[in-house]
Coordinates of C-alpha atoms in Angstrom, one line a residue:
M1 CA -2.8 -95.2 -173.3
S2 CA -6.2 -94.5 -174.9
A3 CA -7.7 -96.5 -171.9
D4 CA -5.8 -94.5 -169.2
A5 CA -6.9 -91.2 -170.5
L6 CA -10.3 -92.5 -170.9
E7 CA -10.5 -93.9 -167.5
A8 CA -8.8 -90.7 -166.0
L9 CA -11.5 -88.5 -167.4
T10 CA -14.3 -90.4 -166.5
S11 CA -12.8 -90.5 -162.6
A12 CA -12.7 -86.9 -162.7
G13 CA -16.6 -86.5 -163.6
I14 CA -15.6 -85.6 -167.5
A15 CA -18.1 -87.2 -170.0
A16 CA -15.5 -88.2 -172.3
T17 CA -16.1 -91.3 -175.0
S18 CA -13.3 -92.9 -176.9
A19 CA -13.4 -91.6 -180.7
D20 CA -13.2 -94.0 -183.9
S21 CA -9.3 -92.5 -185.2
F22 CA -7.5 -93.4 -188.4
G23 CA -4.2 -92.2 -186.7
P24 CA -3.8 -92.1 -182.8
A25 CA -5.8 -92.8 -180.2
A26 CA -8.8 -90.3 -179.8
V27 CA -10.4 -89.5 -177.1
D28 CA -14.0 -87.0 -177.2
V29 CA -14.7 -84.4 -174.0
P30 CA -17.4 -81.7 -174.1
P31 CA -16.5 -78.1 -174.7
E32 CA -17.4 -76.6 -171.5
A33 CA -14.5 -79.1 -170.1
W34 CA -12.0 -78.3 -172.5
D35 CA -9.1 -76.9 -170.3
V36 CA -10.0 -79.3 -167.6
A37 CA -10.1 -82.7 -169.3
H38 CA -6.3 -81.3 -171.0
E39 CA -5.0 -80.6 -167.4
I40 CA -6.0 -84.0 -166.1
L41 CA -4.4 -85.8 -169.0
R42 CA -1.2 -83.5 -168.1
D43 CA -1.0 -84.0 -164.5
T44 CA -2.6 -87.7 -164.1
V45 CA -2.1 -89.4 -167.4
G46 CA 1.7 -87.7 -168.0
L47 CA 1.3 -86.2 -171.1
T48 CA 3.2 -83.4 -170.7
F49 CA 4.1 -82.5 -174.5
F50 CA 1.8 -80.6 -176.4
D51 CA 2.4 -81.1 -180.6
F52 CA -0.3 -79.2 -182.3
L53 CA -4.1 -77.5 -182.0
S54 CA -6.3 -77.3 -185.3
A55 CA -10.1 -77.8 -186.6
S56 CA -12.0 -79.2 -188.8
D57 CA -15.2 -77.5 -190.5
E58 CA -18.3 -79.9 -190.0
L59 CA -21.0 -77.9 -191.9
K60 CA -24.0 -78.0 -189.7
D61 CA -22.7 -80.0 -187.0
G62 CA -20.1 -77.1 -186.3
F63 CA -16.6 -77.2 -185.8
R64 CA -14.7 -79.9 -184.4
V65 CA -11.2 -78.8 -182.3
V66 CA -8.7 -81.3 -181.9
S67 CA -5.2 -81.0 -180.1
H68 CA -2.8 -83.7 -180.0
L69 CA -0.7 -84.6 -176.8
A70 CA 2.3 -87.1 -176.3
D71 CA 4.2 -88.8 -173.7
F72 CA 7.5 -89.7 -173.7
W73 CA 9.2 -92.4 -172.0
G74 CA 11.6 -95.4 -171.8
G75 CA 14.1 -93.6 -174.5
S76 CA 12.2 -94.2 -178.0
Q77 CA 8.7 -94.8 -176.6
V78 CA 6.1 -92.2 -177.4
D79 CA 2.4 -92.5 -176.4
H80 CA -0.1 -90.3 -178.8
V81 CA -3.8 -89.0 -178.1
L82 CA -5.7 -86.7 -179.7
V83 CA -8.4 -84.8 -177.8
R84 CA -11.5 -83.5 -179.9
T85 CA -14.2 -81.6 -179.1
L86 CA -17.1 -80.3 -181.1
V87 CA -18.4 -76.5 -180.7
P88 CA -21.9 -75.4 -182.5
R89 CA -21.1 -72.7 -185.5
D90 CA -23.3 -70.1 -184.1
N91 CA -21.4 -69.9 -181.0
A92 CA -17.3 -70.9 -181.8
V93 CA -15.9 -70.8 -178.2
L94 CA -13.6 -72.8 -176.6
P95 CA -11.7 -71.7 -173.1
S96 CA -8.2 -71.5 -173.8
L97 CA -5.1 -74.2 -173.4
S98 CA -2.3 -71.1 -173.0
D99 CA -2.4 -71.6 -169.2
V100 CA -2.3 -75.2 -169.6
Y101 CA 0.3 -75.9 -172.7
A102 CA 2.4 -72.5 -173.7
G103 CA 2.8 -73.9 -177.0
A104 CA -1.1 -73.9 -177.6
N105 CA -0.6 -69.9 -177.3
W106 CA 0.1 -69.6 -181.2
H107 CA -2.2 -72.5 -182.3
E108 CA -4.8 -70.8 -181.0
R109 CA -4.2 -67.5 -182.6
E110 CA -4.0 -68.9 -185.8
T111 CA -7.2 -71.6 -185.4
Y112 CA -9.2 -68.2 -184.5
E113 CA -8.2 -66.1 -187.9
M114 CA -8.4 -69.5 -190.0
F115 CA -11.7 -70.8 -188.6
G116 CA -13.2 -67.9 -186.6
I117 CA -12.9 -69.7 -183.0
S118 CA -12.7 -67.9 -180.2
F119 CA -10.7 -69.2 -176.8
L120 CA -11.4 -67.6 -173.9
G121 CA -8.8 -66.5 -171.7
H122 CA -5.9 -66.2 -174.5
P123 CA -3.6 -63.6 -173.6
N124 CA -3.2 -62.2 -177.5
L125 CA -5.8 -63.6 -179.6
T126 CA -4.7 -61.5 -182.6
P127 CA -4.3 -62.4 -186.7
L128 CA -1.3 -64.4 -186.7
L129 CA -0.6 -65.3 -190.7
L130 CA -3.1 -63.0 -192.3
P131 CA -2.6 -59.2 -193.3
D132 CA -4.6 -56.7 -191.5
E133 CA -7.1 -56.0 -194.3
F134 CA -8.0 -59.3 -194.7
E135 CA -11.9 -60.1 -194.2
G136 CA -13.2 -63.4 -193.3
H137 CA -12.2 -67.0 -192.4
P138 CA -10.4 -68.5 -195.3
L139 CA -10.7 -72.5 -194.0
R140 CA -14.4 -72.0 -193.2
K141 CA -16.2 -74.1 -196.1
E142 CA -18.3 -71.5 -196.9
F143 CA -15.2 -68.7 -197.4
V144 CA -15.6 -68.5 -201.3
L145 CA -12.3 -67.5 -203.3
A146 CA -13.4 -64.7 -204.8
S147 CA -10.3 -64.5 -206.8
R148 CA -10.6 -67.4 -208.7
V149 CA -13.0 -65.6 -210.3
A150 CA -12.1 -62.4 -210.8
K151 CA -8.6 -63.7 -212.4
P152 CA -8.2 -66.3 -215.1
W153 CA -7.7 -69.6 -213.9
P154 CA -3.8 -70.2 -214.3
G155 CA -2.5 -73.2 -216.8
A156 CA -3.4 -74.0 -220.3
K157 CA -6.2 -72.9 -222.1
E158 CA -9.4 -74.6 -223.2
P159 CA -9.6 -75.8 -227.0
G160 CA -10.4 -73.0 -228.8
E161 CA -9.5 -70.7 -226.1
S162 CA -5.8 -69.7 -227.3
D163 CA -5.0 -66.4 -228.9
H164 CA -4.1 -68.1 -231.7
A165 CA -6.8 -70.8 -232.5
P166 CA -8.8 -70.2 -235.7
A167 CA -12.1 -68.5 -235.7
G168 CA -14.9 -71.0 -235.4
A169 CA -12.4 -73.5 -233.6
P170 CA -15.0 -75.7 -231.4
S171 CA -14.2 -74.9 -227.9
R172 CA -15.2 -77.5 -224.2
R173 CA -17.7 -75.8 -221.7
R174 CA -15.7 -74.0 -219.1
T175 CA -15.9 -75.4 -215.8
L176 CA -15.3 -73.5 -212.6
P177 CA -12.2 -73.4 -211.0
P178 CA -12.1 -75.6 -207.7
G179 CA -13.1 -73.7 -204.8
V180 CA -15.8 -71.4 -206.6
P181 CA -19.4 -72.5 -206.2
D182 CA -22.3 -71.7 -208.5
P183 CA -22.7 -67.9 -209.2
E184 CA -26.2 -68.6 -208.0
S185 CA -25.6 -69.8 -205.1
W186 CA -23.5 -67.0 -203.6
G187 CA -22.2 -63.4 -204.0
P188 CA -24.5 -59.7 -203.9
R189 CA -28.4 -59.7 -204.5
P190 CA -30.4 -58.0 -206.2
P191 CA -32.4 -55.4 -203.1
G192 CA -35.2 -57.6 -201.7
S193 CA -34.3 -60.9 -202.9
P194 CA -33.3 -63.5 -200.3
D195 CA -29.6 -64.2 -198.8
P196 CA -28.4 -67.5 -200.0
D197 CA -27.4 -70.2 -197.6
P198 CA -23.7 -69.8 -196.7
L199 CA -23.6 -73.2 -196.5
A200 CA -25.2 -74.8 -199.6
P201 CA -21.9 -74.3 -202.0
A202 CA -20.2 -75.9 -199.4
Q203 CA -22.7 -78.9 -198.7
A204 CA -23.3 -79.4 -202.5
A205 CA -19.4 -80.0 -202.6
S206 CA -19.2 -82.3 -199.8
A207 CA -19.4 -86.2 -200.8
P208 CA -20.3 -88.4 -198.0
A209 CA -17.8 -90.2 -195.7
R210 CA -16.7 -93.5 -197.1
P211 CA -17.4 -96.0 -194.4
R212 CA -14.6 -97.6 -192.7
R213 CA -13.3 -101.0 -194.1
A214 CA -13.2 -103.8 -191.1
P215 CA -9.6 -105.8 -190.8
G216 CA -9.2 -108.3 -193.7
E217 CA -12.1 -107.3 -195.4
R218 CA -10.9 -106.5 -198.5
R219 CA -9.0 -109.8 -198.5
T220 CA -12.2 -112.1 -197.7
R221 CA -13.8 -110.2 -200.4
R222 CA -11.1 -111.0 -203.0
Q223 CA -10.8 -114.4 -202.0
T224 CA -14.9 -114.6 -202.1
D225 CA -14.7 -113.0 -205.7
Q226 CA -11.8 -115.5 -206.7
S227 CA -13.8 -118.2 -205.3
A228 CA -17.2 -117.5 -207.2
G229 CA -15.6 -115.7 -210.3
G230 CA -12.5 -117.1 -210.6
A231 CA -12.4 -120.9 -209.6
P232 CA -15.7 -121.7 -211.9
A233 CA -14.0 -119.8 -215.1
A234 CA -11.1 -121.8 -214.1
T235 CA -13.3 -125.1 -213.6
D236 CA -15.2 -123.8 -217.1
Q237 CA -12.5 -123.5 -218.8
G238 CA -10.5 -127.2 -217.4
A239 CA -14.4 -128.2 -218.6
G240 CA -14.2 -127.0 -222.0
G241 CA -10.7 -126.3 -222.8
A242 CA -9.1 -129.7 -221.3
P243 CA -11.8 -131.6 -223.4
A244 CA -10.6 -129.6 -226.5
A245 CA -6.9 -130.5 -225.9
T246 CA -7.9 -134.1 -225.5
D247 CA -9.8 -134.2 -228.8
Q248 CA -6.8 -132.3 -230.3
G249 CA -4.8 -135.0 -228.7
A250 CA -7.2 -137.5 -230.2
G251 CA -7.5 -136.7 -233.6
G252 CA -4.6 -134.4 -234.0
A253 CA -1.5 -135.4 -232.4
S254 CA -2.4 -139.4 -232.3
G255 CA -3.9 -139.6 -235.6
D256 CA -0.6 -137.6 -237.2
A257 CA 1.5 -139.7 -235.5
T258 CA -0.4 -142.8 -236.8
S259 CA -0.3 -141.5 -240.4
E260 CA 3.3 -140.6 -239.9
G261 CA 4.0 -143.9 -238.9
S262 CA 1.8 -146.1 -241.8
D263 CA 3.7 -143.3 -244.3
Q264 CA 7.3 -144.2 -243.2
S265 CA 6.2 -148.0 -243.1
S266 CA 4.8 -147.7 -246.7

């Protein structure tokens, strides 16, 4: 299905590429061809079922928008394809898919209020889940959960912080709750001071992506480790242990049996 989708898109003049994915086959398309690509996949390839649309914050790279399409055929047979695109952070705009797939309507509304990505041509791009007075986009990585700073973190208190703890009891260094950056990297500043980089806390907390393991790599590595470290150890044991057992048998078992026999004969 991935090959069919890629061939249909490239035949239509869309610069689509196959993408690496942990789940279904994925295809990357340019943002300006977002809606046209979905029309081709629906009409030409037969991906008529729209499952979901969402996004992920890629920090300096922008926002990656992903849609999941499917084709049901042959009874229980289902083909899945992920369609992805990358929009810049300072101009997060995409054509709406609401005219191509009716189910994309509220998915785009949710993505709009959670990430701040606009969808041109959407008939009702209004908040879907958050209250009217809410400000900001909570799934952006620079969004600070200030309530975690203003309110005590729930759960057990640190040692020495209990109301019944004896005076002078030792306490550990308090750690910031999850989602709260260093106070020096966000929040209000004195007049005239430079504004902090809003992405600095998220970039500091982000870990580099682990490289994908090739098929069979772990098994090969374990076999290599065993042959390099395990087999020699067994060989050493055989070299150092078997002789010891031989010595024991020669000097212990044989000697005891001989002396036992001599005592009995005498």
